[in-house]
XYZ file of C-alpha atoms in Angstrom:
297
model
C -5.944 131.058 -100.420
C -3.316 127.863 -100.231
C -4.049 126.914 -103.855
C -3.944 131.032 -105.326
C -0.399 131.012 -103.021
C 0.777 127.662 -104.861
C -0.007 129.065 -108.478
C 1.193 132.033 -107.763
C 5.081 130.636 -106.331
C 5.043 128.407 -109.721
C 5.142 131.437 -112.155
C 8.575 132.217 -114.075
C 10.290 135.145 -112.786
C 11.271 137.516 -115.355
C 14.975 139.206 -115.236
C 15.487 142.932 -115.859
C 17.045 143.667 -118.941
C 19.587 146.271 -116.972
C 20.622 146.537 -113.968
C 19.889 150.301 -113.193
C 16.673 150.584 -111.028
C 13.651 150.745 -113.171
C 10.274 153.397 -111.765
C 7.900 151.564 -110.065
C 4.995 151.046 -111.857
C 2.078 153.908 -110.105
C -0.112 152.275 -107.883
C -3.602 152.780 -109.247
C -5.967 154.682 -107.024
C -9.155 153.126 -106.175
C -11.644 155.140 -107.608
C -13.364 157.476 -104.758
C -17.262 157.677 -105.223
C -19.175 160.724 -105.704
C -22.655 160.493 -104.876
C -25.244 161.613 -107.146
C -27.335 164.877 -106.731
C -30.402 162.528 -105.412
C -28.096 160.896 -102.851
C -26.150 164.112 -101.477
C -29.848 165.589 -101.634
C -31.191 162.600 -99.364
C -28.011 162.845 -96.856
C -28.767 166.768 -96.538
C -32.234 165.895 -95.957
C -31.643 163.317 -93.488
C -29.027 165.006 -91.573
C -31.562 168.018 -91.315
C -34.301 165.746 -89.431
C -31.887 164.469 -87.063
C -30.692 167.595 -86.102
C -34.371 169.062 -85.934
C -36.049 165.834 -84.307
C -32.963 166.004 -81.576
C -33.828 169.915 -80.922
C -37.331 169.059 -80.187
C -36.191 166.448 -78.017
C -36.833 163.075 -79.872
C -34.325 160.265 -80.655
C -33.769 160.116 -77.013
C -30.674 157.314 -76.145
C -31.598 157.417 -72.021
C -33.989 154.145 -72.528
C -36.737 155.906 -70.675
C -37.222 157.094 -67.183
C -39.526 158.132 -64.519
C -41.194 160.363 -67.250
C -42.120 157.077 -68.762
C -43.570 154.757 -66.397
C -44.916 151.075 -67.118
C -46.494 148.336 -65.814
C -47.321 145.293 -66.722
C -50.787 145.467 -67.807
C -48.603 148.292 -70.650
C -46.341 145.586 -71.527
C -48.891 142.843 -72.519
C -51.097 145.233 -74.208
C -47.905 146.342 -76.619
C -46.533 142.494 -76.872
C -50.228 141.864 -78.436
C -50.052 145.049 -80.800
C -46.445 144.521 -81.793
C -46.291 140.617 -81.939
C -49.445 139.678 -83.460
C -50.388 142.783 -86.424
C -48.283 143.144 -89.292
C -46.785 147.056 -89.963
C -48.065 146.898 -93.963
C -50.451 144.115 -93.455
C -53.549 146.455 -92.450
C -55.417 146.453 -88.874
C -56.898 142.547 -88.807
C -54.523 140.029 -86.596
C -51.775 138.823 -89.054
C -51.900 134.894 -88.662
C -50.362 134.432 -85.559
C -46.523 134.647 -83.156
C -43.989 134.267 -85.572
C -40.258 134.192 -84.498
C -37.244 132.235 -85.521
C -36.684 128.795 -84.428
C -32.739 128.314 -85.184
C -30.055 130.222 -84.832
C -30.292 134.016 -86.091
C -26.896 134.051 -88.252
C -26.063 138.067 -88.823
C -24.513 139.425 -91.598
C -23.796 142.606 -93.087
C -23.450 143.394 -96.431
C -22.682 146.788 -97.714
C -23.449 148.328 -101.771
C -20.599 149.940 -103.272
C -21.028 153.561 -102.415
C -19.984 152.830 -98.165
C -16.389 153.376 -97.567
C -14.352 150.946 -95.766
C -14.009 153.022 -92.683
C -17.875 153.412 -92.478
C -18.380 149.741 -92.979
C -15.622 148.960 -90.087
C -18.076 151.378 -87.754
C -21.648 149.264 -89.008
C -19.688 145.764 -88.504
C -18.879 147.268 -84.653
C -22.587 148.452 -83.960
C -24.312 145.355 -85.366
C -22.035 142.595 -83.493
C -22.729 144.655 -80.371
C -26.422 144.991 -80.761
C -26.515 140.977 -81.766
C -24.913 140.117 -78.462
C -26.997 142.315 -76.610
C -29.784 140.480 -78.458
C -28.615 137.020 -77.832
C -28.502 137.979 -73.999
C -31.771 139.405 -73.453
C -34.220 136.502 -75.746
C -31.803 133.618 -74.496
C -31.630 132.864 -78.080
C -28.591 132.387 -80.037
C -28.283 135.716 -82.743
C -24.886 136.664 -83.452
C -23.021 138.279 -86.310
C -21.347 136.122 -89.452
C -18.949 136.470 -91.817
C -20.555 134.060 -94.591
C -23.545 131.836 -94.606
C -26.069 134.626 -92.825
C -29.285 133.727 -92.606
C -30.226 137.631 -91.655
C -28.978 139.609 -93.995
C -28.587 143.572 -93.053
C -27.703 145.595 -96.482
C -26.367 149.292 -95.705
C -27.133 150.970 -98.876
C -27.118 154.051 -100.503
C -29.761 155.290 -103.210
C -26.646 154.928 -106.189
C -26.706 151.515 -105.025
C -30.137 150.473 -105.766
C -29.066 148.010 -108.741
C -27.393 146.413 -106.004
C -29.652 145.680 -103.765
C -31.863 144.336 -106.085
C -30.257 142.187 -107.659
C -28.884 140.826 -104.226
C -32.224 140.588 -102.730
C -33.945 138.787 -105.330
C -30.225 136.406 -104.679
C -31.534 136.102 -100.963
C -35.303 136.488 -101.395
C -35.923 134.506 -104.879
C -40.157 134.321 -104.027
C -40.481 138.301 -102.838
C -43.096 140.226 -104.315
C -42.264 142.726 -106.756
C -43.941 145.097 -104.039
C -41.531 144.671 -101.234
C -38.594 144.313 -103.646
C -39.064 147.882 -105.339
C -39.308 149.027 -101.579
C -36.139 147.501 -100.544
C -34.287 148.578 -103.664
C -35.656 152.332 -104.011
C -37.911 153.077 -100.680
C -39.301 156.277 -100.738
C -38.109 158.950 -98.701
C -40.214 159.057 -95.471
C -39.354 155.253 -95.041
C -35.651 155.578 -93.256
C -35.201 151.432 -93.540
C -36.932 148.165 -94.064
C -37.244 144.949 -93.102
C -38.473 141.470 -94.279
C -38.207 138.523 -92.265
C -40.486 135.126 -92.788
C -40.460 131.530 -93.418
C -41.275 129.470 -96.111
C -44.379 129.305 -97.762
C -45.698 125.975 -95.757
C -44.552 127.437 -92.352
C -44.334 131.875 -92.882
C -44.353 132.296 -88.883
C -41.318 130.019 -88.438
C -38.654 132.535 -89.348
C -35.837 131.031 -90.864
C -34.684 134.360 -93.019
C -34.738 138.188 -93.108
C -33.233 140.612 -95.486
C -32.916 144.723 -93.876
C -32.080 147.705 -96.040
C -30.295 150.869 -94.090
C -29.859 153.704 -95.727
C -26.148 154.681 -96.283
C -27.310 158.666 -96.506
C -28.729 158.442 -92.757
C -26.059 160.039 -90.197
C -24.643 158.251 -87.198
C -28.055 158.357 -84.663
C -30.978 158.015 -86.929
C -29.055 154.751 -88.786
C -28.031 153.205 -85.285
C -31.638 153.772 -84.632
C -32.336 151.808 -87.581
C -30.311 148.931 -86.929
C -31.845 148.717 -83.758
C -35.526 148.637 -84.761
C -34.825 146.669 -87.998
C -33.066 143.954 -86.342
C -35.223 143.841 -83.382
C -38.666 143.726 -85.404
C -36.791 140.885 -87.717
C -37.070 139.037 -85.008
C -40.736 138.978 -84.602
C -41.625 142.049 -82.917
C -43.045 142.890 -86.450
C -45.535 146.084 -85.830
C -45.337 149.520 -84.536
C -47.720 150.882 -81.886
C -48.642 154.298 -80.987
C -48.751 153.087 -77.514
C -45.705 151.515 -76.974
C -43.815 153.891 -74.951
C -41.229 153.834 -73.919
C -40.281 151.566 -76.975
C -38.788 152.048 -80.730
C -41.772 150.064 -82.005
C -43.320 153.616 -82.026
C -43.377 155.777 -84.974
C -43.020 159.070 -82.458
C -39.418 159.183 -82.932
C -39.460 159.641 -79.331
C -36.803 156.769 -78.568
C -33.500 155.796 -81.000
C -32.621 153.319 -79.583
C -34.134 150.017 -77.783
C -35.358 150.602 -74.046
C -36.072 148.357 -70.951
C -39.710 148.020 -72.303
C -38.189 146.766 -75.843
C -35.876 144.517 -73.955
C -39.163 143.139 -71.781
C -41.178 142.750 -75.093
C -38.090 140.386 -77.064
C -37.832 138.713 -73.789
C -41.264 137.752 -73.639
C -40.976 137.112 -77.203
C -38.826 133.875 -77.002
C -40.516 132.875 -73.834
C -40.700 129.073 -74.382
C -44.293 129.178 -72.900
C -45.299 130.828 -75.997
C -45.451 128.721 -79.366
C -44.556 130.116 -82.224
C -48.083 130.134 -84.639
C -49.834 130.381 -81.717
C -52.949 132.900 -81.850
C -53.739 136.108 -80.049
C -56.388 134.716 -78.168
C -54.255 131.310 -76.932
C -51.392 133.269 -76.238
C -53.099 135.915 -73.733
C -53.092 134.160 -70.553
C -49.759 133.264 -70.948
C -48.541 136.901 -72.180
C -49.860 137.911 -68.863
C -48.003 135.979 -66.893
C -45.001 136.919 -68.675
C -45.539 140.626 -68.737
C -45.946 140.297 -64.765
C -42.937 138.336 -64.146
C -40.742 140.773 -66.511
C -42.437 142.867 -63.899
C -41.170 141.675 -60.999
C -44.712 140.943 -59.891
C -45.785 138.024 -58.053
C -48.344 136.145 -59.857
């Protein structure tokens, strides 16, 4: 900014030809985006199962309560399910505990079709939700301006050129699978994430790329910040039997709960190793799930 200041003070200043005030010149408008009939169609549709999945009593915000009890044997049997199988990866364990060594460096990034006032909003929830992060793992995630290394798009379908093109920036060796998903996901997937290492150490995250939909209205896409973030960080499957958790696919919960906050907890444990297998990590996931329990061991 210094240098575009200094060229800009050195340019020749022009003199009106008469001194009777000339019109200002009109301001051009910034052009205000209509979205197609696919998007508008998607928002309707979306804004329809929020309303209907909040009648019935889902998306609950309340964290769970004494309808949802837990104990610790409930905690290390979801750690297992959620830490060790991959969502798309089928039913066989996945390799091992991945989660990210360094720093977890935030950013959001937004296609052309969000309006500035809805981007102000996403900035707000995500910096919250990474501090609430950083203070329940005891590792250091927190939201950026440049030089993310966890990068959370908020996209609508009209921006799907967009995405691509910036995830294939981010992601150079993703499949063409998961980069047709993150750039035009079909409908019944509400947002996506992919989070790894590289190819010599995959369980050692070190960066993640999330899609949100732009269409989704204000609960169901706080509820997918939440559970994209949260599984970017290592928590990578969904269990039917998490409860009371977001790692579910009941659409019971929105947004994360005491359990989830146990399970991320547990998750950057230095006990556990990251690589480490099922089997070697079960004593110790145990232990944790009975200390995050209050229990005495």
């Amino acid at each position: 900014m210094a240098g575009l200041a200094a060229l800009a003070a050195c340019l020749p200043v022009s003199q009106p030809e008469s001194l009777v005030p000339q019109p200002r010149p009109a301001v051009p408008q910034p052009a205000v985006y209509k979205p197609s009939a696919d998007s508008a169609q998607l928002a309707y549709y979306y804004n329809a199962l929020q309303r209907d999945l909040l009648t019935r009593g889902l998306l609950r915000t309340d964290g769970g309560g004494p309808d949802t009890p837990y104990d610790a044997e409930d905690l290390a049997e979801s750690f297992e399910a959620l830490a060790f199988y991959d969502e798309y990866g089928g039913s066989g364990i996945s390799g091992g505990l991945g989660r990210w060594a360094g720093p977890v460096r935030i950013a959001a990034e937004f296609g052309p079709s969000v309006p500035a006032a809805r981007r102000a909003e996403d900035r707000e929830t995500l910096s919250a939700y990474a501090a609430r992060l950083a203070r329940i793992t005891g590792h250091p995630v927190a939201t950026v301006a440049a030089r993310g290394n966890f990068h959370v798009i908020f996209a609508s379908l009209d921006d799907s050129a967009f995405v691509a093109e910036r995830v294939r920036e981010l992601l150079p060796s993703i499949s063409a699978r998961d980069l047709s998903l993150l750039a035009a996901p079909p409908r019944s997937f509400y947002c996506l994430v992919v989070a790894g290492g590289p190819q010599s150490d995959p369980l050692s995250y070190t960066r993640g790329v999330a899609l949100i939909r732009a269409e989704h209205p204000d609960l169901v896409r706080r509820s997918c910040v939440h559970e994209e973030v949260a599984q970017g960080l290592g928590l990578r499957n969904d269990s039917p039997r998490a409860r009371p958790s977001i790692f579910n696919d009941d659409d019971e919960f929105a947004l994360l709960t005491s359990f989830d906050e146990k399970l991320l907890q547990m998750l950057y444990d230095p006990r556990l190793t990251t690589g480490m297998s099922a089997e070697e990590a079960r004593p110790i996931i145990r232990i944790l799930a009975r200390e995050a329990m209050g229990q005495e061991l």
